[in-house]
Amino acid sequence: PNFAKALEDLQAEFPESSVVSTDPGELYAYAQSAYSQFVGSPHTIVVHVRSTEDVVKVVKISNKYLVPIVPYSGGTSLEGNLSAPSAGSICVDLSALDKIIAINESDADVVCQAGVTWNDLNETLKEKGIPLFFPLDPGRGATIGGMISTGCSGTNAVRYGTARGEWILNITVVLPSGEVIKTRQRARKSSAGFDLTKLFIGAEGTLGIITEATLRLAPVLPSTVAVAQFSDIRHATNAVCDILNHGAALQCVEIIDELTIKALNRYGTSARKWPEKVTLFFKFQGSDNVIQETSRYVESVITKHGATDYQLASNEQESEDIWQDRRNALFACLAYRPGCQGWMTDVCVPVSRLPDLISAAKQDFEELGLVAPIAGHVGDGNFHALVLYADDAELALVREAVGRINRKAIELEGTCTGEHGVGAGKRNYLLTELGEGTVALMRTIKQTLDPHNLFNPGKVGNS
């Protein structure tokens, strides 16, 4: 790669001083996540683009001088998705592509640019009095482009599924050749040819750079929250399987272990002190009659599995307060050991195998002397542990524990990543999980679209 010539052309193409940067602080910052578990290698150049046309200009210069490109938008990914390759790269910063282009309320869809955050999108819909929302919920600050690129999901996946479902109607993509394509029209369904939209979902910018998307919206329905405690993970998980298999109207069902509850109680932001037991957080959705009926059914089922202290929120404020405790779990756990950093795991298994996975993980943490509060989207088998570490010696133990958890998840017919993506951090597990033929096909697709391996090299789908 000829970075010197590429920089000359970029500065000529974008003469404003604020667009093209070689400032060392920016080169490092744009290779990192907002979270600290994977330290990325700095880029060589950062370009703050403002349109699809700007992206095309950068890609053409990339092709001319064989310079790799890494896209950036929200900076919240966790697996080294933003890191530069060893040879260096141009970082294409898409965060300024933050416009909501059209809200089609009658069709329940929205057209927006890749840098729009999911929370800003939903807050805008709410402010405009539009009773619709985009239900994928990976976390505040996550952008639409990044959500699509990592195949995200979140707490609402029990009811609404993931980005790999039918929520992405079409996308506008800049290909490695510099050509711009739109994968579909705006219709709710289509059987016209290959589903190219899904080709780019989860590709993490290795096949193309997403600049716009049309998203399907869902109606905002009344909801409320309930909680219950259990003696152990297995009883709690068995209760969830029982509930889900009988079609209860659940929007979310989350599990947090007794250590996370202890951290929440110590954190001090909650209006209540929780019993330090394994806890399920439910969110019910529908009319008042549906919610009350669902609550009665859930309480009867979980009681058979040993649940105690079942509590249904009595009003909207109490519901919000209880759910806020679930949202605060990450921050409470990070504060549990002052001065520590945390490594967030992200594996997913069939729901019935979740107790086996969590039991194995807890045993590993104990054996290695690690502190690791556990939370997860139990309704779809997605397991997160925040493994805390204070220094490099503990970090080495964390890496060992995380490797064991990834391998155990695959052994239990699961995946090394439920929603965070592959990046550089999970790449080495793909062959074990998917098999040689599947990975070879991914590499063939990558080679066909990006023969010079310029788009986010060293990540998912690369040889």
Short mmCIF file of C-alpha atoms in Angstrom, two decimals:
data_model
loop_
_atom_site.label_atom_id
_atom_site.label_comp_id
_atom_site.label_asym_id
_atom_site.label_seq_id
_atom_site.Cartn_x
_atom_site.Cartn_y
_atom_site.Cartn_z
CA PRO A 1 0.00 0.00 0.00
CA ASN A 2 1.20 3.48 -0.92
CA PHE A 3 -0.11 5.61 1.94
CA ALA A 4 1.84 8.71 0.98
CA LYS A 5 0.22 8.91 -2.44
CA ALA A 6 -3.18 7.98 -1.01
CA LEU A 7 -2.90 10.81 1.52
CA GLU A 8 -2.00 13.29 -1.23
CA ASP A 9 -5.05 12.29 -3.27
CA LEU A 10 -7.36 12.33 -0.25
CA GLN A 11 -6.23 15.83 0.74
CA ALA A 12 -6.75 17.00 -2.84
CA GLU A 13 -10.21 15.40 -2.95
CA PHE A 14 -11.18 16.73 0.49
CA PRO A 15 -9.36 20.08 0.90
CA GLU A 16 -11.14 21.02 4.14
CA SER A 17 -8.66 20.49 6.97
CA SER A 18 -11.20 18.79 9.22
CA VAL A 19 -12.01 15.92 6.81
CA VAL A 20 -8.70 14.08 6.40
CA SER A 21 -6.65 13.51 9.54
CA THR A 22 -3.28 12.00 10.41
CA ASP A 23 -3.38 13.18 14.01
CA PRO A 24 -1.93 10.33 16.15
CA GLY A 25 -4.68 10.71 18.75
CA GLU A 26 -7.40 10.26 16.12
CA LEU A 27 -5.59 7.40 14.42
CA TYR A 28 -5.55 5.52 17.73
CA ALA A 29 -9.02 6.55 18.94
CA TYR A 30 -10.81 5.42 15.78
CA ALA A 31 -9.26 1.96 16.07
CA GLN A 32 -10.76 1.42 19.53
CA SER A 33 -14.12 0.54 20.96
CA ALA A 34 -15.70 2.61 23.69
CA TYR A 35 -15.06 -0.55 25.75
CA SER A 36 -11.56 -1.69 26.58
CA GLN A 37 -11.30 -5.43 26.10
CA PHE A 38 -9.58 -5.38 22.70
CA VAL A 39 -6.80 -2.85 22.01
CA GLY A 40 -6.82 -2.04 18.30
CA SER A 41 -3.86 -1.07 16.13
CA PRO A 42 -3.99 2.57 15.01
CA HIS A 43 -4.97 3.57 11.48
CA THR A 44 -2.72 5.50 9.10
CA ILE A 45 -5.36 8.00 7.93
CA VAL A 46 -8.87 8.88 9.13
CA VAL A 47 -11.40 10.37 6.70
CA HIS A 48 -14.58 11.89 8.13
CA VAL A 49 -17.02 11.31 5.27
CA ARG A 50 -20.37 13.10 4.94
CA SER A 51 -22.12 11.20 2.13
CA THR A 52 -22.20 8.01 0.09
CA GLU A 53 -20.37 9.93 -2.64
CA ASP A 54 -17.54 10.70 -0.20
CA VAL A 55 -17.22 6.99 0.59
CA VAL A 56 -16.97 6.21 -3.12
CA LYS A 57 -14.13 8.72 -3.49
CA VAL A 58 -12.21 7.11 -0.62
CA VAL A 59 -12.76 3.61 -2.00
CA LYS A 60 -11.47 4.59 -5.43
CA ILE A 61 -8.32 6.03 -3.90
CA SER A 62 -7.99 2.87 -1.82
CA ASN A 63 -8.15 0.78 -5.00
CA LYS A 64 -5.67 3.01 -6.80
CA TYR A 65 -3.00 2.62 -4.13
CA LEU A 66 -4.05 -0.75 -2.66
CA VAL A 67 -4.66 0.77 0.76
CA PRO A 68 -6.93 -1.16 3.20
CA ILE A 69 -10.13 0.44 4.51
CA VAL A 70 -11.80 -0.04 7.91
CA PRO A 71 -15.28 1.48 8.48
CA TYR A 72 -16.21 3.18 11.77
CA SER A 73 -19.53 4.60 12.95
CA GLY A 74 -20.45 4.25 16.64
CA GLY A 75 -17.32 2.71 18.10
CA THR A 76 -19.19 0.37 20.46
CA SER A 77 -18.15 -3.00 19.02
CA LEU A 78 -16.25 -5.37 21.30
CA GLU A 79 -14.20 -7.82 19.25
CA GLY A 80 -11.53 -5.71 17.58
CA ASN A 81 -13.83 -4.97 14.64
CA LEU A 82 -12.27 -1.48 14.27
CA SER A 83 -8.59 -2.37 14.48
CA ALA A 84 -6.25 -1.52 11.62
CA PRO A 85 -4.33 -4.34 9.91
CA SER A 86 -0.60 -4.52 10.54
CA ALA A 87 0.14 -2.70 7.27
CA GLY A 88 -2.07 0.24 8.27
CA SER A 89 -5.38 1.48 6.83
CA ILE A 90 -7.70 4.33 6.00
CA CYS A 91 -10.46 4.57 8.58
CA VAL A 92 -13.72 5.73 6.99
CA ASP A 93 -15.61 7.52 9.75
CA LEU A 94 -19.34 7.30 8.97
CA SER A 95 -20.59 8.94 12.19
CA ALA A 96 -21.58 12.15 10.37
CA LEU A 97 -24.00 10.16 8.18
CA ASP A 98 -26.61 10.61 10.90
CA LYS A 99 -29.71 11.77 9.02
CA ILE A 100 -33.14 10.20 9.17
CA ILE A 101 -34.10 10.57 5.53
CA ALA A 102 -37.77 9.53 5.56
CA ILE A 103 -40.28 8.17 8.05
CA ASN A 104 -43.04 6.22 6.30
CA GLU A 105 -45.53 5.87 9.13
CA SER A 106 -48.26 4.25 7.01
CA ASP A 107 -45.82 1.56 5.85
CA ALA A 108 -44.14 1.23 9.26
CA ASP A 109 -40.64 1.77 7.94
CA VAL A 110 -37.89 4.37 8.05
CA VAL A 111 -35.02 5.29 5.72
CA CYS A 112 -31.88 6.50 7.48
CA GLN A 113 -28.14 6.83 7.11
CA ALA A 114 -25.68 4.39 8.66
CA GLY A 115 -24.50 6.73 11.42
CA VAL A 116 -27.92 7.15 13.05
CA THR A 117 -27.94 5.59 16.53
CA TRP A 118 -30.81 3.28 17.46
CA ASN A 119 -31.62 5.32 20.56
CA ASP A 120 -31.75 8.60 18.58
CA LEU A 121 -33.97 6.94 16.00
CA ASN A 122 -36.44 5.70 18.60
CA GLU A 123 -36.36 8.97 20.54
CA THR A 124 -37.11 10.89 17.33
CA LEU A 125 -40.10 8.65 16.59
CA LYS A 126 -41.36 9.18 20.13
CA GLU A 127 -40.90 12.97 19.96
CA LYS A 128 -42.88 13.10 16.72
CA GLY A 129 -45.74 11.17 18.32
CA ILE A 130 -45.30 8.22 15.96
CA PRO A 131 -46.36 5.03 17.79
CA LEU A 132 -43.64 2.89 16.18
CA PHE A 133 -40.10 1.88 17.13
CA PHE A 134 -37.11 -0.05 15.84
CA PRO A 135 -37.01 -3.01 18.22
CA LEU A 136 -33.40 -4.19 17.95
CA ASP A 137 -31.65 -2.89 21.06
CA PRO A 138 -27.90 -3.59 21.26
CA GLY A 139 -27.10 -0.65 23.55
CA ARG A 140 -26.94 3.14 23.55
CA GLY A 141 -24.58 4.59 20.96
CA ALA A 142 -24.82 1.65 18.57
CA THR A 143 -25.39 2.89 15.02
CA ILE A 144 -27.59 1.40 12.33
CA GLY A 145 -24.61 0.60 10.09
CA GLY A 146 -22.76 -1.12 12.91
CA MET A 147 -25.87 -2.98 14.07
CA ILE A 148 -26.38 -4.39 10.58
CA SER A 149 -22.71 -5.14 10.08
CA THR A 150 -22.41 -7.17 13.29
CA GLY A 151 -25.80 -8.91 13.05
CA CYS A 152 -26.81 -7.41 16.40
CA SER A 153 -29.75 -8.21 18.68
CA GLY A 154 -30.23 -7.45 22.41
CA THR A 155 -32.84 -7.86 25.14
CA ASN A 156 -35.81 -7.72 22.74
CA ALA A 157 -34.66 -10.71 20.69
CA VAL A 158 -37.14 -13.07 22.41
CA ARG A 159 -40.04 -11.18 20.84
CA TYR A 160 -38.46 -9.49 17.81
CA GLY A 161 -35.49 -11.59 16.77
CA THR A 162 -32.19 -10.19 15.49
CA ALA A 163 -30.78 -8.11 12.66
CA ARG A 164 -30.67 -11.33 10.65
CA GLY A 165 -34.48 -11.43 10.71
CA GLU A 166 -36.73 -9.29 8.52
CA TRP A 167 -36.03 -5.88 10.10
CA ILE A 168 -33.61 -4.70 7.41
CA LEU A 169 -35.63 -4.18 4.22
CA ASN A 170 -32.78 -2.90 2.07
CA ILE A 171 -29.38 -1.28 2.31
CA THR A 172 -27.23 1.00 0.19
CA VAL A 173 -23.69 -0.36 -0.01
CA VAL A 174 -20.43 0.86 -1.50
CA LEU A 175 -18.65 -2.21 -2.88
CA PRO A 176 -14.84 -2.67 -2.92
CA SER A 177 -14.91 -1.71 -6.61
CA GLY A 178 -16.41 1.68 -5.75
CA GLU A 179 -19.78 0.76 -7.25
CA VAL A 180 -22.87 1.70 -5.23
CA ILE A 181 -25.76 -0.78 -5.03
CA LYS A 182 -29.12 -0.91 -3.31
CA THR A 183 -29.99 -4.48 -2.34
CA ARG A 184 -33.81 -4.30 -2.63
CA GLN A 185 -36.79 -1.98 -3.05
CA ARG A 186 -38.84 -0.78 -0.05
CA ALA A 187 -41.58 -3.43 -0.26
CA ARG A 188 -42.09 -5.49 2.91
CA LYS A 189 -41.26 -8.71 1.07
CA SER A 190 -39.64 -9.82 -2.16
CA SER A 191 -38.64 -13.07 -3.83
CA ALA A 192 -36.62 -11.37 -6.57
CA GLY A 193 -33.34 -13.24 -6.68
CA PHE A 194 -30.70 -13.73 -4.02
CA ASP A 195 -31.21 -12.07 -0.64
CA LEU A 196 -28.21 -9.77 -1.00
CA THR A 197 -29.27 -7.70 2.02
CA LYS A 198 -28.44 -10.63 4.28
CA LEU A 199 -25.11 -11.12 2.54
CA PHE A 200 -23.94 -7.88 4.14
CA ILE A 201 -25.62 -8.44 7.53
CA GLY A 202 -22.88 -9.68 9.84
CA ALA A 203 -20.13 -9.13 7.24
CA GLU A 204 -18.57 -6.39 9.39
CA GLY A 205 -17.56 -4.20 6.48
CA THR A 206 -15.49 -6.91 4.79
CA LEU A 207 -17.73 -7.07 1.71
CA GLY A 208 -18.98 -3.49 1.46
CA ILE A 209 -19.55 -0.28 3.40
CA ILE A 210 -23.19 0.35 4.35
CA THR A 211 -24.22 4.00 4.04
CA GLU A 212 -28.06 3.87 4.16
CA ALA A 213 -30.76 1.42 5.21
CA THR A 214 -34.52 1.01 5.17
CA LEU A 215 -35.70 -0.46 8.45
CA ARG A 216 -38.98 -2.09 9.34
CA LEU A 217 -40.65 -0.63 12.44
CA ALA A 218 -42.90 -2.27 15.04
CA PRO A 219 -45.88 -0.82 16.91
CA VAL A 220 -45.25 0.43 20.42
CA LEU A 221 -47.37 -1.73 22.72
CA PRO A 222 -48.06 -1.35 26.45
CA SER A 223 -45.60 -3.29 28.57
CA THR A 224 -44.70 -3.95 32.16
CA VAL A 225 -42.01 -5.74 34.11
CA ALA A 226 -41.90 -8.59 36.62
CA VAL A 227 -39.09 -10.23 38.60
CA ALA A 228 -38.58 -13.52 40.42
CA GLN A 229 -35.73 -15.19 42.28
CA PHE A 230 -34.46 -18.78 42.03
CA SER A 231 -32.10 -20.98 43.97
CA ASP A 232 -29.89 -21.63 40.94
CA ILE A 233 -29.41 -21.06 37.21
CA ARG A 234 -30.78 -24.45 36.16
CA HIS A 235 -34.17 -23.99 37.84
CA ALA A 236 -34.47 -20.48 36.38
CA THR A 237 -33.59 -21.65 32.86
CA ASN A 238 -35.92 -24.63 33.00
CA ALA A 239 -38.71 -22.25 34.01
CA VAL A 240 -37.98 -20.04 30.98
CA CYS A 241 -38.02 -23.03 28.60
CA ASP A 242 -41.37 -24.10 30.04
CA ILE A 243 -42.84 -20.61 29.57
CA LEU A 244 -41.52 -20.08 26.03
CA ASN A 245 -42.69 -23.45 24.79
CA HIS A 246 -46.26 -22.53 25.72
CA GLY A 247 -46.30 -19.24 23.81
CA ALA A 248 -46.46 -16.64 26.60
CA ALA A 249 -46.48 -13.02 25.38
CA LEU A 250 -42.94 -12.10 26.47
CA GLN A 251 -40.99 -9.18 25.07
CA CYS A 252 -37.87 -9.90 27.14
CA VAL A 253 -36.62 -12.37 29.71
CA GLU A 254 -33.22 -11.68 31.25
CA ILE A 255 -31.19 -13.61 33.79
CA ILE A 256 -28.59 -12.26 36.21
CA ASP A 257 -26.71 -14.26 38.79
CA GLU A 258 -26.34 -13.67 42.52
CA LEU A 259 -22.98 -11.88 42.08
CA THR A 260 -24.54 -9.36 39.69
CA ILE A 261 -27.37 -8.78 42.16
CA LYS A 262 -24.78 -8.19 44.88
CA ALA A 263 -23.03 -5.66 42.61
CA LEU A 264 -26.33 -3.88 41.92
CA ASN A 265 -27.12 -3.64 45.61
CA ARG A 266 -23.67 -2.21 46.27
CA TYR A 267 -23.87 0.20 43.28
CA GLY A 268 -26.48 2.23 45.10
CA THR A 269 -28.63 3.56 42.25
CA SER A 270 -31.57 1.20 42.85
CA ALA A 271 -34.56 2.16 44.97
CA ARG A 272 -34.60 -1.36 46.40
CA LYS A 273 -32.30 -4.02 47.79
CA TRP A 274 -32.66 -7.26 45.87
CA PRO A 275 -32.40 -10.73 47.42
CA GLU A 276 -28.94 -11.99 46.42
CA LYS A 277 -30.19 -14.89 44.34
CA VAL A 278 -30.37 -15.79 40.66
CA THR A 279 -33.01 -13.43 39.26
CA LEU A 280 -35.20 -13.37 36.15
CA PHE A 281 -36.40 -10.05 34.76
CA PHE A 282 -39.50 -10.39 32.55
CA LYS A 283 -41.06 -7.80 30.27
CA PHE A 284 -44.68 -8.55 29.29
CA GLN A 285 -46.32 -6.86 26.32
CA GLY A 286 -49.89 -6.27 25.19
CA SER A 287 -53.20 -4.97 26.50
CA ASP A 288 -53.80 -4.83 30.25
CA ASN A 289 -55.84 -8.04 30.05
CA VAL A 290 -53.07 -9.83 28.12
CA ILE A 291 -50.43 -8.63 30.57
CA GLN A 292 -52.43 -9.72 33.61
CA GLU A 293 -53.18 -13.10 32.06
CA THR A 294 -49.54 -13.58 31.06
CA SER A 295 -48.38 -12.61 34.53
CA ARG A 296 -50.68 -15.13 36.18
CA TYR A 297 -49.52 -17.84 33.81
CA VAL A 298 -45.82 -17.04 34.28
CA GLU A 299 -46.16 -16.95 38.06
CA SER A 300 -47.88 -20.35 38.08
CA VAL A 301 -45.17 -21.92 35.87
CA ILE A 302 -42.14 -20.51 37.64
CA THR A 303 -43.58 -21.46 41.05
CA LYS A 304 -43.39 -25.09 39.92
CA HIS A 305 -39.69 -24.51 39.30
CA GLY A 306 -39.03 -23.10 42.77
CA ALA A 307 -39.34 -19.36 42.11
CA THR A 308 -39.75 -17.04 45.07
CA ASP A 309 -40.57 -13.36 45.63
CA TYR A 310 -42.45 -12.95 42.34
CA GLN A 311 -43.24 -9.26 41.82
CA LEU A 312 -45.23 -7.57 39.03
CA ALA A 313 -44.70 -3.83 38.70
CA SER A 314 -47.78 -1.95 39.92
CA ASN A 315 -47.39 1.05 37.59
CA GLU A 316 -45.32 2.48 34.75
CA GLN A 317 -42.81 4.20 37.03
CA GLU A 318 -42.12 1.08 39.05
CA SER A 319 -41.75 -0.88 35.81
CA GLU A 320 -39.18 1.61 34.54
CA ASP A 321 -37.31 1.59 37.87
CA ILE A 322 -37.05 -2.20 37.90
CA TRP A 323 -35.91 -2.40 34.27
CA GLN A 324 -33.39 0.36 34.92
CA ASP A 325 -31.69 -1.97 37.40
CA ARG A 326 -31.25 -4.50 34.59
CA ARG A 327 -29.81 -1.76 32.38
CA ASN A 328 -27.42 -0.72 35.16
CA ALA A 329 -26.03 -4.23 35.63
CA LEU A 330 -23.00 -3.60 33.38
CA PHE A 331 -22.02 -0.40 35.17
CA ALA A 332 -22.64 -1.91 38.60
CA CYS A 333 -20.41 -4.85 37.77
CA LEU A 334 -17.63 -2.62 36.43
CA ALA A 335 -17.74 -0.72 39.73
CA TYR A 336 -17.72 -3.90 41.82
CA ARG A 337 -13.92 -4.03 41.80
CA PRO A 338 -12.71 -0.40 41.65
CA GLY A 339 -9.87 0.16 39.23
CA CYS A 340 -10.63 -2.96 37.22
CA GLN A 341 -11.51 -3.36 33.57
CA GLY A 342 -13.96 -5.92 32.21
CA TRP A 343 -13.97 -8.42 29.35
CA MET A 344 -17.47 -9.14 28.07
CA THR A 345 -18.14 -12.64 26.76
CA ASP A 346 -20.80 -13.29 24.13
CA VAL A 347 -21.70 -16.89 23.43
CA CYS A 348 -25.06 -18.44 22.66
CA VAL A 349 -26.35 -21.99 22.99
CA PRO A 350 -29.73 -23.74 22.73
CA VAL A 351 -31.65 -22.44 25.75
CA SER A 352 -31.84 -25.84 27.45
CA ARG A 353 -28.01 -26.07 27.38
CA LEU A 354 -27.51 -22.69 29.05
CA PRO A 355 -27.23 -24.14 32.60
CA ASP A 356 -24.46 -26.49 31.39
CA LEU A 357 -22.57 -23.58 29.87
CA ILE A 358 -22.96 -21.29 32.89
CA SER A 359 -22.00 -24.07 35.32
CA ALA A 360 -18.84 -24.80 33.32
CA ALA A 361 -18.01 -21.08 33.16
CA LYS A 362 -18.46 -20.61 36.90
CA GLN A 363 -16.20 -23.58 37.55
CA ASP A 364 -13.54 -22.08 35.25
CA PHE A 365 -13.77 -18.69 36.97
CA GLU A 366 -13.37 -20.30 40.38
CA GLU A 367 -10.45 -22.43 39.23
CA LEU A 368 -8.66 -19.42 37.74
CA GLY A 369 -9.47 -17.13 40.68
CA LEU A 370 -11.47 -14.66 38.57
CA VAL A 371 -14.42 -12.45 39.52
CA ALA A 372 -17.05 -12.60 36.77
CA PRO A 373 -20.66 -11.45 37.26
CA ILE A 374 -23.04 -13.14 34.81
CA ALA A 375 -26.02 -11.80 32.90
CA GLY A 376 -27.74 -13.00 29.77
CA HIS A 377 -30.65 -12.98 27.39
CA VAL A 378 -31.90 -16.30 28.72
CA GLY A 379 -34.88 -16.36 26.37
CA ASP A 380 -32.58 -17.06 23.42
CA GLY A 381 -29.64 -18.71 25.19
CA ASN A 382 -27.26 -15.73 24.93
CA PHE A 383 -24.74 -15.68 27.79
CA HIS A 384 -22.61 -12.74 28.93
CA ALA A 385 -20.05 -12.74 31.71
CA LEU A 386 -18.14 -9.59 32.59
CA VAL A 387 -14.75 -10.97 33.61
CA LEU A 388 -12.95 -8.37 35.74
CA TYR A 389 -9.18 -7.90 35.73
CA ALA A 390 -6.77 -5.47 37.36
CA ASP A 391 -3.47 -6.14 35.57
CA ASP A 392 -1.80 -8.06 32.76
CA ALA A 393 -1.42 -11.20 34.87
CA GLU A 394 -5.18 -11.34 35.46
CA LEU A 395 -5.82 -10.46 31.81
CA ALA A 396 -3.91 -13.59 30.76
CA LEU A 397 -6.21 -15.66 32.99
CA VAL A 398 -9.23 -13.88 31.51
CA ARG A 399 -8.13 -14.83 27.99
CA GLU A 400 -7.82 -18.45 29.11
CA ALA A 401 -11.31 -18.40 30.66
CA VAL A 402 -12.88 -16.74 27.60
CA GLY A 403 -11.26 -19.32 25.31
CA ARG A 404 -12.70 -22.14 27.40
CA ILE A 405 -16.18 -20.57 27.31
CA ASN A 406 -16.06 -20.17 23.52
CA ARG A 407 -15.01 -23.78 23.04
CA LYS A 408 -17.65 -25.03 25.49
CA ALA A 409 -20.40 -23.09 23.70
CA ILE A 410 -19.45 -24.66 20.37
CA GLU A 411 -19.33 -28.09 22.01
CA LEU A 412 -22.91 -27.52 23.22
CA GLU A 413 -24.06 -26.85 19.61
CA GLY A 414 -23.84 -23.12 20.10
CA THR A 415 -21.83 -20.21 18.75
CA CYS A 416 -18.80 -18.22 19.85
CA THR A 417 -20.73 -14.98 19.24
CA GLY A 418 -24.43 -14.43 19.74
CA GLU A 419 -24.55 -10.73 18.89
CA HIS A 420 -21.17 -8.96 19.13
CA GLY A 421 -19.74 -10.21 15.84
CA VAL A 422 -16.48 -11.93 14.94
CA GLY A 423 -14.00 -9.12 14.36
CA ALA A 424 -10.44 -10.16 15.09
CA GLY A 425 -11.27 -11.54 18.52
CA LYS A 426 -13.45 -14.51 17.48
CA ARG A 427 -11.99 -15.25 14.07
CA ASN A 428 -10.00 -18.26 15.27
CA TYR A 429 -13.17 -20.06 16.39
CA LEU A 430 -15.00 -19.93 13.06
CA LEU A 431 -13.43 -23.04 11.59
CA THR A 432 -14.34 -25.15 14.63
CA GLU A 433 -17.86 -23.78 14.73
CA LEU A 434 -18.77 -23.74 11.03
CA GLY A 435 -16.49 -26.27 9.38
CA GLU A 436 -13.97 -25.99 6.55
CA GLY A 437 -16.52 -25.99 3.72
CA THR A 438 -18.57 -23.13 5.16
CA VAL A 439 -15.53 -20.98 5.96
CA ALA A 440 -14.09 -21.70 2.50
CA LEU A 441 -17.31 -20.46 0.91
CA MET A 442 -17.12 -17.26 2.97
CA ARG A 443 -13.56 -16.77 1.75
CA THR A 444 -14.64 -17.35 -1.86
CA ILE A 445 -17.34 -14.67 -1.57
CA LYS A 446 -14.83 -12.29 -0.01
CA GLN A 447 -12.27 -12.94 -2.76
CA THR A 448 -14.89 -12.43 -5.48
CA LEU A 449 -16.11 -9.07 -4.16
CA ASP A 450 -12.78 -7.84 -2.79
CA PRO A 451 -9.95 -9.48 -4.77
CA HIS A 452 -7.28 -7.21 -3.24
CA ASN A 453 -8.53 -7.85 0.33
CA LEU A 454 -8.84 -4.12 1.07
CA PHE A 455 -12.08 -4.03 3.09
CA ASN A 456 -11.48 -4.62 6.81
CA PRO A 457 -8.81 -7.28 6.23
CA GLY A 458 -8.02 -9.78 8.97
CA LYS A 459 -11.61 -10.01 10.15
CA VAL A 460 -14.53 -12.40 9.48
CA GLY A 461 -14.44 -14.07 6.06
CA ASN A 462 -10.75 -13.35 5.41
CA SER A 463 -8.30 -16.05 4.48
#
